[in-house]
Amino acid sequence: MEDLWTVFCGESGYSDMDGKRFKSGFMLLSHPDSCINHVLIICFNVLLLVMLVINMIQKSKTLRIHARYQRKTSLQIVAAVVNGCLGLVYSVLGIWILEEKLRKTQTALPLNRWLLVLVQGVTWLIVSLTLSLRGNHLPRAPMRLLFILAFLYAVIVCALSIFAGILNKEVSIKIALDVLSLPGASLLLSCTYKGYNQEESDVKISEGDLYEPLNGEANGISKPDSVGQVSRFANAGFFSKMSFWWLNSLLKRGREKTLEDEHIPDLREEDRAESCYSVFLDHLNKQKQKEPSSQPSILRTIILCHWTEIFVSGFFALLKVLTISAGPLLLNAFILVAEGNASFKYEGYVLAIALFTAKSLESLAQRQWYFRSRLVGLKVRSLLTAAIYKKQLRLSNAARLTHSGGEIMNYVTVDAYRIGEFPFWFHQTWTTSLQLCLALIILFRAVGLATVAALVVIVFTVLCTTPLAKLQHKYQSRLMVAQDERLKASSEALVNMKVLKLYAWESHFKNAIENLRKVEYKLLSAVQLRKSYNSFLFWSSPVLVSAATFGACYFLKVPLRASNVFTFVATLRLVQDPIRSIPDVIGVVIQANVAFARIVKFLEAPELQSANARQKGDIENMDLAILIKSADFSWEKNSSKPTLRNINLEVRPGEKVAICGEVGSGKSTLLASILGEVPNTSGNIQVQRKTAYVSQTAWIQTGSIRENILFGSPMDSHRYQETIERCSLAKDLELLPFGDQTEIGERGVNLSGGQKQRIQLARALYQNADIYLLDDPFSAVDAHTATSLFNEYVMGALSGKAVLLVTHQVDFLPAFDAVLLMSDGEILRAAPYHQLLASSKEFLNLVNAHKETAGSERLAEVTSPQSRGTPVKEIKKGYVDKQIKTSKGDQLIKQEEREIGDGGLKPYIQYLNQNKGFFFFSMATLFYLIIVIGQVLQNSWMASNVDNPDVSTLRLIVVYLLIGVTSTLFLLCRSLSTVVLGLQSSKSLFSQLLNSLFRAPMSFYDSTLLGRILSRVSYDLSIVDLDVPFSLIFAVGDTITCYTSLGVLAVVVWQVLFVSIPMICAAILLQGYYFSSAKELMRINGTTKSLVANHLAESIAGAMTIRAFEEEDRFFAKNLDLIDTNASPFFHSFAANEWLIGRLEILSAAVVASAALCMVLLPPGTFSSGFVGMALSYGLSLNMSLVFSIQNQCTLTNYIISIERLNQYMHIPSEAPEVIEDNRPPPNWPAVGKVDICDLQIRYRPDAPLVLRGVSCTFEGGHKIGIIGRTGSGKTSLIGALFRLVEPVGGKIVVDGIDISTIGLHDLRSRFGIIPQDPTLFNGTVRYNLDPLSQHNDQEIWEVLGKCQHREAVEEKDQGLDSLVVEDGSNWSMGQRQLFCLGRALLSRSRILVLDEATASIDNATDMILQKTIRTEFADCTVITVAHRIPTVMDCTLVLAISNGKLVEYDEPMKLMKSEVPPGTRAAECKCQAEHGGCEPCHSHRVSQFNLGGEFFEANVRNINLEVRPGEKGGYM
């Protein structure tokens, strides 16, 4: 026992530092120099630690508080900082006392003085940080006791130290720290009690349900019960978090079976997008309140949201730097021990243990630093994605001109991800500098003043990078702009692929995208070259530092010994990896800076002020639904001429108001103004009650038909059934394979135009709004359906509602309470139909134009059968109750495909197979191998000759530097090879992807969501461009370095193989265990990213409809949910990365410590001190090279998923060839224009039913053919077959003697003209939209504009033909867009022209003029017209009627009008008509299909017969 006492206290434990014995027992206990006092304090410290560990092992019994109340308070943070610093300084002081003792006395005994301070430091650090940051997560009663004990301990220590200071009349650092510990403990105590009180009050709040999360169930979103599905990280203890033990269960599951989406747990509450965004808004609002006059800084707000996590990760970064810097000092001590200069007997063992501890602590600190930084990045990314989505829902129309849909997509898929990566690199900016400073201090100890030379070289290197960084920033900014342009063009082409194929413009648009890619490629090569120069500069800096330092040593006569040389080498090896990462840090900072500037510019863009217009209940006269007084509206902010001028309008509930006027008169703008979409520049507008809106271009969401109709409202079977009946949808739903559960493709691609419009109408009706704004909804449906909808929907279902209907169909106007006649942005007249007819010449002209287009002269000769008006039969009840119990596996939209399991080397080979990729990769790897061999030769030369008296210092240094400089040349070659590899592979991959997408058949676009394609051409391509090449070479290079370090250790200390071989085996097994889960996590991350992109793209397209129905909150809630769905696999992916590296680092620490122990155990002189230094310098960097190796391998594995995803779309089965050289049609084909259709059978998918069932007919050359039929009857499919958008499964089409299936697609489509059903304009100018191939001069274009009645509208624009056309042509009305499409047809002068509902959105007067123009311009051409209006086809030579994919009638229109069909032969058609509420009765079964399929409205009033019974409601026909 006495021996133990002597070891602890020395020869006398009863005297003070001066050797004076204590006279009393009180002095023995209380005097700070008393050994008994030291023992008591150490015991008290141990007691505190034991209590803390026991509390941490126990499970917390506290209630789970919402994330909003789990944030650390300012007091807790201050307490953590103050006490953490105190503990750290205590620990450093203890180590310093020990070091001084060893230096002076060559022994660590007695232990009491240094051990006391060290134990105090460690205890205070652990206890204070745990209590201040995690106190409220631990059991309450024991923790309070622990706080009180800690406070009492601080009081006692403080009092004793003050007492000692008074006695000794001096103040030491120890006394100062003891006194400062009292305020620290006070802070701890106060923040604890405040924290528990806060928690208790929060529990009361949560029990009272006063706090509701943003956009929760109140908004109609019922989130799934996630209890038990939340990530185990949420409830993990301290040790579990430190070791990532909480991840074991997920990795085990991933090892046992392939991970699927449902296996991934949800994020913690505080990590979810909803929590992040609400915290962000809280801080933003606080800033606005503080400084209401200025725009709050978004960057500052984000930092305020996450500064706690940033600080904690920064603490771990600091700890990592301190522990890694201890390595060279330990190496120096080892060399001294190897030389036989040990300070004390067992110093070697202590150093081996210290080395293992330092490396383990370094590993733990770095893992927590990386993990917590990435978590911050994830939260920042989530809140930015949420903020961008929220912003685009409120973006003003002026702002939409500068931020297109493609750009907004880029902000989310590229910019937000780049910013999310930045926090991971943030601490690198200052830790590298700190590590350099510490390295310089260590170097100064080793080589003295020669360190100045090293400092000069480092400063010179950093200065050289400044201009490079500026250049890189410049090129990076330009590259992102180029990416935006390319993505915008790609997005536009992909969205409108059907139009491009119809016009045979694919090659032109593909070339345009390729040209934009060339610009991007030049900038990409500039960015990557500057990155490689930076890389070369920093990788060569260790050679330059060595040269300068050893040169200075030679001139300053500093002796070179193994101890100082290898301390220098080890320090340099430890610093070179952080130095080498400086180019990456610079690159990431630049990318994040550029990306952040773009996002901030977007978030600060002007918003709509729609809330001002849509007031609820403040209208002066409560009887009014809409009130507009002397209002002007303008799309453009500072326009001299408002879009709408002097608008006065009053609409009461139940009133029906029709809006008519010529194309471009402002009809749609008036509806948009009522919705608050167009800024109100003067006057007042007030809208009361709930509004429903039906847009002119149907906006359909991806999802089932039922989801589109319900649109977030709860299911009411009776109301739903009635809605379907009123919208004439029952028959359509019966024909669809899964009824109303049928999945609709993106933008409703698998529905006809009429079906899409009726689903829109159903959506509006189901909302049961007070005001209905209908923007020409009948233009896309046939006349029969239009009449049915008018009677059933407008006059029936909406009988008590305020309705504003934009229409060109004059026949419906008499039924309205008022008709607004608009012209040039003004309301010319507003009156009932007959009054307006009598008073307005403009209106009379409009009605007369309709009569002329209806062909009243000829129609007057035809007498329709006498009929009496019968009420519409009710559709059979119970449609909704009929459940469609069919597997959904056969839906059009499939789940996004992803690779499964270990793809092995396949994606790497795919990448390296591009453009000599293997050659450049082999060269880069070879150069790297030469560099590593050069470094080993350098260090071997130094190790073997540093203590050799036969080798002069000059020779030693010169040979060392020659090897280094030679290696540097290979370094430059490696950098350039990497850049060339990346550029060549990117070029090849993009070219293949683009070719594949442009050659893909329409069936691919019908069944593939646009978001999936866009996420590949934006995010995945960006990864392949910028990240894959360097990541690939660094992964290979660092793996070589890691195995080299291990090899050097094994060569010098072969005994270490007994540890290293099992370690390598364990590492390989661990990696295999990790990769089985990690690859699936990253693949799921890729597929869920597409969901976010797709939802954003849909929301951008339908923003106006979403706002009209006030569904912004529901869509935002869905967006938050999708962000979390994407964030969760990413979170678990990077956590798994840290899980693996942490375990591998402990293994490598064991290897290094084992090697050190071998050197200690073997007799002195076994190894030369030079080789001991070399082995340990490699051993110390083994941890770091292993980390970089595994990290780069994991990063590369994640990046290579992008190659997999691109590859999925690089091999899409393509259409028929564009040109078949052996079978090209004559240059003048088709010369006659004769079309023979022989038994044509069409189906869209192999398992789908036939949509055309054996159609046979002949269109003679020069004839005008009209095609009519109900919506969905197969009219558009026939046109698709003519253009080979879909290949026939039977039959053929022969044009002028040539079977169209035998010639190339480009030869076919370029010889036909078409005006498609959906008028499509492209981003650019008027000239570009009319003549994108630049085949015509300005005079021809102006002439065509005049012919299609559009010249005046274009001339009004300041820039004429160079006037802007924005994305989707949204700055032109729908009618004007159709006129542009007509202009294209007039310019192309094709022998066969197809008009697919070409004038549906045009008023009758313009339509009449256009029909005359078409008759004149295409007099000798074959014109095939698909129409819903009978007047449109009355001039045709022959009319073809289609029903259910079959040809039912084909004859001259007048014959069809006069023909009486024998009873019974059209029974099915009549029954169909009656069931769908047609206005024409079937009492005789003698009505021609022509009358059924089309519109038959007598122009002559004498021929109208009408019966109305009491109580019946009917519409005018």
Coordinates of C-alpha atoms in Angstrom, one line a residue, residues 909-1268:
I909 CA -17.0 -0.3 -67.5
Q910 CA -19.9 1.5 -69.2
Y911 CA -18.3 4.8 -68.1
L912 CA -14.8 3.9 -69.2
N913 CA -15.9 2.4 -72.5
Q914 CA -16.7 5.9 -73.8
N915 CA -14.2 7.6 -76.2
K916 CA -10.9 5.9 -75.2
G917 CA -11.9 6.1 -71.5
F918 CA -9.9 3.0 -70.6
F919 CA -6.8 4.5 -72.1
F920 CA -7.0 7.8 -70.2
F921 CA -8.0 6.0 -67.0
S922 CA -5.0 3.6 -67.3
M923 CA -2.6 6.5 -68.0
A924 CA -3.9 8.4 -64.9
T925 CA -3.6 5.3 -62.7
L926 CA -0.1 4.6 -64.0
F927 CA 1.0 8.2 -63.4
Y928 CA -0.4 8.0 -59.8
L929 CA 1.4 4.7 -59.2
I930 CA 4.7 6.3 -60.3
I931 CA 4.1 9.2 -57.9
V932 CA 3.5 6.9 -55.0
I933 CA 6.6 4.8 -55.8
G934 CA 8.6 8.0 -56.1
Q935 CA 7.4 9.0 -52.6
V936 CA 8.4 5.6 -51.1
L937 CA 11.9 5.9 -52.9
Q938 CA 12.3 9.4 -51.5
N939 CA 11.6 8.3 -47.9
S940 CA 13.6 5.1 -48.2
W941 CA 16.6 7.1 -49.4
M942 CA 16.2 9.5 -46.5
A943 CA 15.7 6.6 -44.0
S944 CA 18.7 4.6 -45.0
N945 CA 21.1 7.6 -45.4
V946 CA 20.1 10.2 -42.8
D947 CA 22.4 8.8 -40.2
N948 CA 25.0 7.6 -42.7
P949 CA 28.3 9.7 -42.3
D950 CA 29.4 8.7 -45.8
V951 CA 26.6 10.6 -47.4
S952 CA 26.9 14.4 -47.2
T953 CA 23.9 16.5 -46.3
L954 CA 23.9 18.2 -49.7
R955 CA 23.8 14.9 -51.5
L956 CA 21.1 13.6 -49.2
I957 CA 18.9 16.6 -49.9
V958 CA 19.6 16.8 -53.7
V959 CA 18.7 13.2 -54.4
Y960 CA 15.6 13.5 -52.2
L961 CA 14.5 16.5 -54.2
L962 CA 15.3 15.1 -57.6
I963 CA 13.0 12.2 -56.9
G964 CA 10.3 14.6 -55.7
V965 CA 10.5 16.9 -58.7
T966 CA 10.4 14.0 -61.2
S967 CA 7.2 12.7 -59.4
T968 CA 5.7 16.2 -59.8
L969 CA 5.9 16.0 -63.6
F970 CA 3.8 12.8 -63.5
L971 CA 1.4 14.6 -61.2
L972 CA 0.6 17.1 -64.0
C973 CA 0.1 14.3 -66.5
R974 CA -2.3 12.6 -64.1
S975 CA -4.4 15.7 -63.6
L976 CA -4.6 16.4 -67.4
S977 CA -5.5 12.7 -68.1
T978 CA -8.3 12.9 -65.5
V979 CA -9.8 16.0 -67.2
V980 CA -9.6 14.5 -70.7
L981 CA -11.2 11.2 -69.4
G982 CA -14.1 13.2 -67.8
L983 CA -14.7 15.4 -70.8
Q984 CA -14.6 12.6 -73.4
S985 CA -16.9 10.4 -71.4
S986 CA -19.4 13.2 -70.7
K987 CA -19.5 14.1 -74.4
S988 CA -20.1 10.5 -75.5
L989 CA -22.7 9.7 -72.7
F990 CA -24.7 12.9 -73.5
S991 CA -24.7 12.3 -77.2
Q992 CA -26.0 8.7 -76.7
L993 CA -28.6 9.8 -74.2
L994 CA -29.9 12.6 -76.5
N995 CA -30.0 10.4 -79.6
S996 CA -31.9 7.7 -77.6
L997 CA -34.5 10.2 -76.2
F998 CA -35.1 11.9 -79.6
R999 CA -35.4 8.5 -81.4
A1000 CA -37.7 7.1 -78.7
P1001 CA -41.3 6.3 -79.8
M1002 CA -44.2 8.3 -78.4
S1003 CA -45.2 5.2 -76.3
F1004 CA -42.1 5.9 -74.2
Y1005 CA -43.2 9.5 -73.5
D1006 CA -46.7 8.4 -72.8
S1007 CA -45.6 6.0 -70.0
T1008 CA -42.6 8.0 -68.6
L1009 CA -43.0 10.9 -66.3
L1010 CA -41.1 14.0 -67.5
G1011 CA -39.5 14.4 -64.0
R1012 CA -37.7 11.1 -64.5
I1013 CA -36.1 12.3 -67.7
L1014 CA -35.4 15.8 -66.5
S1015 CA -33.7 14.5 -63.3
R1016 CA -31.3 12.5 -65.5
V1017 CA -30.5 15.3 -68.0
S1018 CA -30.0 17.8 -65.1
Y1019 CA -28.7 16.3 -61.8
D1020 CA -27.3 13.0 -63.0
L1021 CA -25.6 14.6 -66.0
S1022 CA -24.2 17.3 -63.7
I1023 CA -22.7 14.6 -61.5
V1024 CA -21.1 12.8 -64.5
D1025 CA -19.7 16.1 -65.8
L1026 CA -18.2 17.5 -62.7
D1027 CA -17.8 14.8 -60.1
V1028 CA -17.3 11.3 -61.5
P1029 CA -13.9 11.7 -63.2
F1030 CA -12.0 13.2 -60.3
S1031 CA -13.8 10.9 -57.8
L1032 CA -12.8 7.8 -59.8
I1033 CA -9.1 8.7 -60.0
F1034 CA -9.0 9.8 -56.4
A1035 CA -10.7 6.6 -55.2
V1036 CA -8.1 4.5 -57.1
G1037 CA -5.2 6.8 -56.0
D1038 CA -6.1 6.8 -52.3
T1039 CA -6.6 3.1 -52.3
I1040 CA -3.1 2.7 -53.8
T1041 CA -1.8 5.1 -51.1
C1042 CA -3.5 3.2 -48.4
Y1043 CA -2.1 -0.2 -49.4
T1044 CA 1.4 1.4 -49.9
S1045 CA 1.3 2.7 -46.3
L1046 CA 0.3 -0.8 -45.1
G1047 CA 3.1 -2.3 -47.3
V1048 CA 5.8 0.0 -46.0
L1049 CA 4.7 -0.9 -42.4
A1050 CA 4.8 -4.6 -43.3
V1051 CA 8.3 -4.4 -44.9
V1052 CA 9.9 -2.5 -42.0
V1053 CA 8.0 -4.4 -39.3
W1054 CA 7.1 -7.7 -40.8
Q1055 CA 5.6 -8.8 -37.5
V1056 CA 2.7 -6.4 -38.1
L1057 CA 1.4 -8.8 -40.8
F1058 CA 0.0 -10.9 -38.1
V1059 CA -2.4 -8.0 -37.3
S1060 CA -2.7 -6.4 -40.8
I1061 CA -3.8 -9.5 -42.7
P1062 CA -6.8 -10.2 -40.5
M1063 CA -7.4 -6.4 -40.5
I1064 CA -7.5 -6.4 -44.4
C1065 CA -9.9 -9.4 -44.4
A1066 CA -12.1 -7.7 -41.8
A1067 CA -12.1 -4.5 -43.8
I1068 CA -13.2 -6.3 -47.0
L1069 CA -16.0 -8.1 -45.1
L1070 CA -17.2 -4.8 -43.6
Q1071 CA -17.1 -3.1 -47.0
G1072 CA -19.2 -6.0 -48.5
Y1073 CA -21.7 -5.7 -45.6
Y1074 CA -21.9 -2.0 -46.1
F1075 CA -22.3 -2.0 -49.9
S1076 CA -25.2 -4.4 -49.9
S1077 CA -27.3 -1.7 -48.2
A1078 CA -25.5 1.5 -49.4
K1079 CA -26.1 0.9 -53.1
E1080 CA -29.8 0.3 -52.6
L1081 CA -30.0 3.4 -50.5
M1082 CA -28.5 5.6 -53.2
R1083 CA -30.6 4.0 -55.9
I1084 CA -33.8 4.7 -53.9
N1085 CA -32.4 8.2 -53.4
G1086 CA -32.2 8.6 -57.2
T1087 CA -35.8 7.4 -57.8
T1088 CA -37.3 9.5 -55.0
K1089 CA -35.5 12.5 -56.4
S1090 CA -37.5 12.1 -59.6
L1091 CA -40.7 12.3 -57.6
V1092 CA -39.7 15.7 -56.2
A1093 CA -38.7 16.9 -59.7
N1094 CA -41.9 15.5 -61.3
H1095 CA -44.2 17.1 -58.6
L1096 CA -42.4 20.4 -59.1
A1097 CA -42.8 20.3 -62.9
E1098 CA -46.5 19.5 -62.6
S1099 CA -47.0 22.3 -60.1
I1100 CA -45.2 24.8 -62.3
A1101 CA -47.5 23.9 -65.2
G1102 CA -50.7 24.0 -63.1
A1103 CA -49.8 26.9 -60.7
M1104 CA -52.8 29.0 -61.9
T1105 CA -55.3 26.1 -61.3
I1106 CA -53.8 25.3 -57.9
R1107 CA -54.1 29.0 -56.9
A1108 CA -57.6 29.2 -58.3
F1109 CA -58.8 26.3 -56.1
E1110 CA -56.8 27.6 -53.2
E1111 CA -55.0 24.3 -52.9
E1112 CA -51.5 25.7 -52.3
D1113 CA -51.2 24.3 -48.8
R1114 CA -52.1 20.8 -49.8
F1115 CA -49.7 20.8 -52.7
F1116 CA -47.0 22.3 -50.4
A1117 CA -47.7 19.6 -47.8
K1118 CA -47.3 16.9 -50.5
N1119 CA -44.0 18.5 -51.6
L1120 CA -42.7 18.5 -48.0
D1121 CA -43.6 14.8 -47.8
L1122 CA -41.8 14.0 -51.1
I1123 CA -38.7 16.0 -49.9
D1124 CA -38.6 13.8 -46.7
T1125 CA -39.1 10.6 -48.8
N1126 CA -36.0 11.6 -50.8
A1127 CA -34.1 12.9 -47.8
S1128 CA -34.4 9.7 -45.7
P1129 CA -32.5 7.3 -47.9
F1130 CA -29.8 10.0 -48.4
F1131 CA -29.5 10.5 -44.6
H1132 CA -29.2 6.8 -44.0
S1133 CA -26.7 6.6 -46.9
F1134 CA -24.2 9.1 -45.5
A1135 CA -24.7 7.7 -41.9
A1136 CA -23.8 4.2 -43.2
N1137 CA -20.7 5.8 -44.8
E1138 CA -19.6 7.0 -41.4
W1139 CA -20.5 3.7 -39.8
L1140 CA -18.1 1.9 -42.1
I1141 CA -15.2 4.4 -42.0
G1142 CA -15.4 4.6 -38.2
R1143 CA -15.0 0.8 -37.8
L1144 CA -12.2 0.6 -40.4
E1145 CA -10.3 3.5 -38.7
I1146 CA -10.3 1.6 -35.4
L1147 CA -8.9 -1.4 -37.2
S1148 CA -6.1 0.7 -38.8
A1149 CA -5.4 2.4 -35.5
A1150 CA -4.9 -1.2 -34.1
V1151 CA -2.4 -2.0 -36.9
V1152 CA -0.4 1.2 -36.3
A1153 CA -0.4 0.7 -32.5
S1154 CA 0.6 -3.0 -33.0
A1155 CA 3.5 -1.9 -35.3
A1156 CA 4.6 0.6 -32.7
L1157 CA 4.4 -2.0 -30.0
C1158 CA 6.5 -4.4 -32.0
M1159 CA 9.2 -1.8 -32.3
V1160 CA 9.1 -1.3 -28.5
L1161 CA 9.1 -5.0 -27.6
L1162 CA 12.0 -6.0 -29.9
P1163 CA 15.5 -5.3 -28.6
P1164 CA 17.0 -1.8 -29.2
G1165 CA 19.0 -1.6 -32.4
T1166 CA 16.7 -4.1 -34.3
F1167 CA 15.5 -1.2 -36.5
S1168 CA 17.5 1.8 -37.5
S1169 CA 16.0 5.0 -36.2
G1170 CA 15.5 6.2 -39.9
F1171 CA 13.3 3.2 -40.8
V1172 CA 11.4 3.5 -37.5
G1173 CA 10.6 7.1 -38.5
M1174 CA 9.7 6.1 -42.0
A1175 CA 7.4 3.2 -40.9
L1176 CA 5.6 5.3 -38.3
S1177 CA 5.2 8.4 -40.7
Y1178 CA 3.4 6.0 -43.1
G1179 CA 1.6 4.4 -40.2
L1180 CA 0.3 7.8 -38.9
S1181 CA -1.0 8.7 -42.3
L1182 CA -2.6 5.2 -42.7
N1183 CA -5.8 6.3 -40.9
M1184 CA -6.1 9.4 -43.1
S1185 CA -5.3 7.5 -46.4
L1186 CA -7.8 4.8 -45.4
V1187 CA -10.5 7.4 -44.7
F1188 CA -9.9 9.1 -48.0
S1189 CA -9.8 5.8 -49.8
I1190 CA -13.1 4.5 -48.3
Q1191 CA -14.7 7.9 -48.5
N1192 CA -13.9 8.3 -52.2
Q1193 CA -14.9 4.7 -52.9
C1194 CA -18.3 5.3 -51.2
T1195 CA -18.7 8.7 -52.9
L1196 CA -17.8 7.1 -56.2
T1197 CA -20.3 4.2 -55.6
N1198 CA -23.0 6.9 -55.0
Y1199 CA -22.0 8.8 -58.1
I1200 CA -21.8 5.8 -60.3
I1201 CA -25.6 5.3 -59.7
S1202 CA -25.9 8.3 -62.0
I1203 CA -24.2 6.3 -64.8
E1204 CA -26.7 3.5 -64.1
R1205 CA -29.6 5.9 -64.4
L1206 CA -28.3 7.5 -67.6
N1207 CA -27.7 4.1 -69.1
Q1208 CA -31.4 3.1 -68.5
Y1209 CA -32.4 5.8 -71.0
M1210 CA -29.5 5.4 -73.4
H1211 CA -30.9 2.2 -74.9
I1212 CA -34.6 2.9 -75.4
P1213 CA -36.1 0.9 -78.3
S1214 CA -36.2 3.4 -81.1
E1215 CA -38.7 4.3 -83.8
A1216 CA -38.2 3.2 -87.4
P1217 CA -35.2 4.9 -89.1
E1218 CA -35.5 8.5 -90.1
V1219 CA -34.3 7.9 -93.6
I1220 CA -34.1 4.5 -95.4
E1221 CA -31.5 5.2 -98.1
D1222 CA -32.6 2.3 -100.3
N1223 CA -36.3 3.4 -100.3
R1224 CA -36.5 7.1 -100.4
P1225 CA -39.7 8.6 -101.9
P1226 CA -39.3 10.9 -105.1
P1227 CA -38.6 14.6 -104.3
N1228 CA -42.1 15.7 -105.4
W1229 CA -43.9 12.9 -103.4
P1230 CA -46.8 13.1 -102.7
A1231 CA -47.6 14.7 -106.1
V1232 CA -51.3 13.8 -106.1
G1233 CA -52.1 13.4 -102.4
K1234 CA -54.2 10.2 -102.7
V1235 CA -54.4 8.3 -99.4
D1236 CA -55.6 4.6 -99.3
I1237 CA -56.3 3.2 -95.9
C1238 CA -56.6 -0.6 -96.0
D1239 CA -58.0 -2.5 -93.0
L1240 CA -56.1 -0.3 -90.5
Q1241 CA -55.7 -1.7 -87.0
I1242 CA -54.0 0.3 -84.2
R1243 CA -53.3 -0.4 -80.6
Y1244 CA -51.1 1.7 -78.4
R1245 CA -49.5 -1.1 -76.3
P1246 CA -49.2 -4.8 -77.0
D1247 CA -51.7 -5.7 -74.2
A1248 CA -54.1 -2.8 -74.9
P1249 CA -57.4 -3.1 -76.9
L1250 CA -57.6 -1.9 -80.5
V1251 CA -58.4 1.8 -80.9
L1252 CA -58.9 1.5 -84.7
R1253 CA -60.6 -1.7 -85.8
G1254 CA -60.1 -2.3 -89.5
V1255 CA -60.7 1.1 -91.0
S1256 CA -60.7 1.1 -94.8
C1257 CA -61.3 4.1 -97.1
T1258 CA -59.7 6.2 -99.8
F1259 CA -59.0 9.9 -99.8
E1260 CA -58.7 11.1 -103.4
G1261 CA -56.0 13.6 -104.3
G1262 CA -57.1 17.2 -103.9
H1263 CA -60.3 16.2 -101.9
K1264 CA -61.2 17.9 -98.7
I1265 CA -61.9 15.2 -96.1
G1266 CA -63.7 15.9 -92.9
I1267 CA -63.4 13.4 -90.0
I1268 CA -66.0 13.6 -87.2

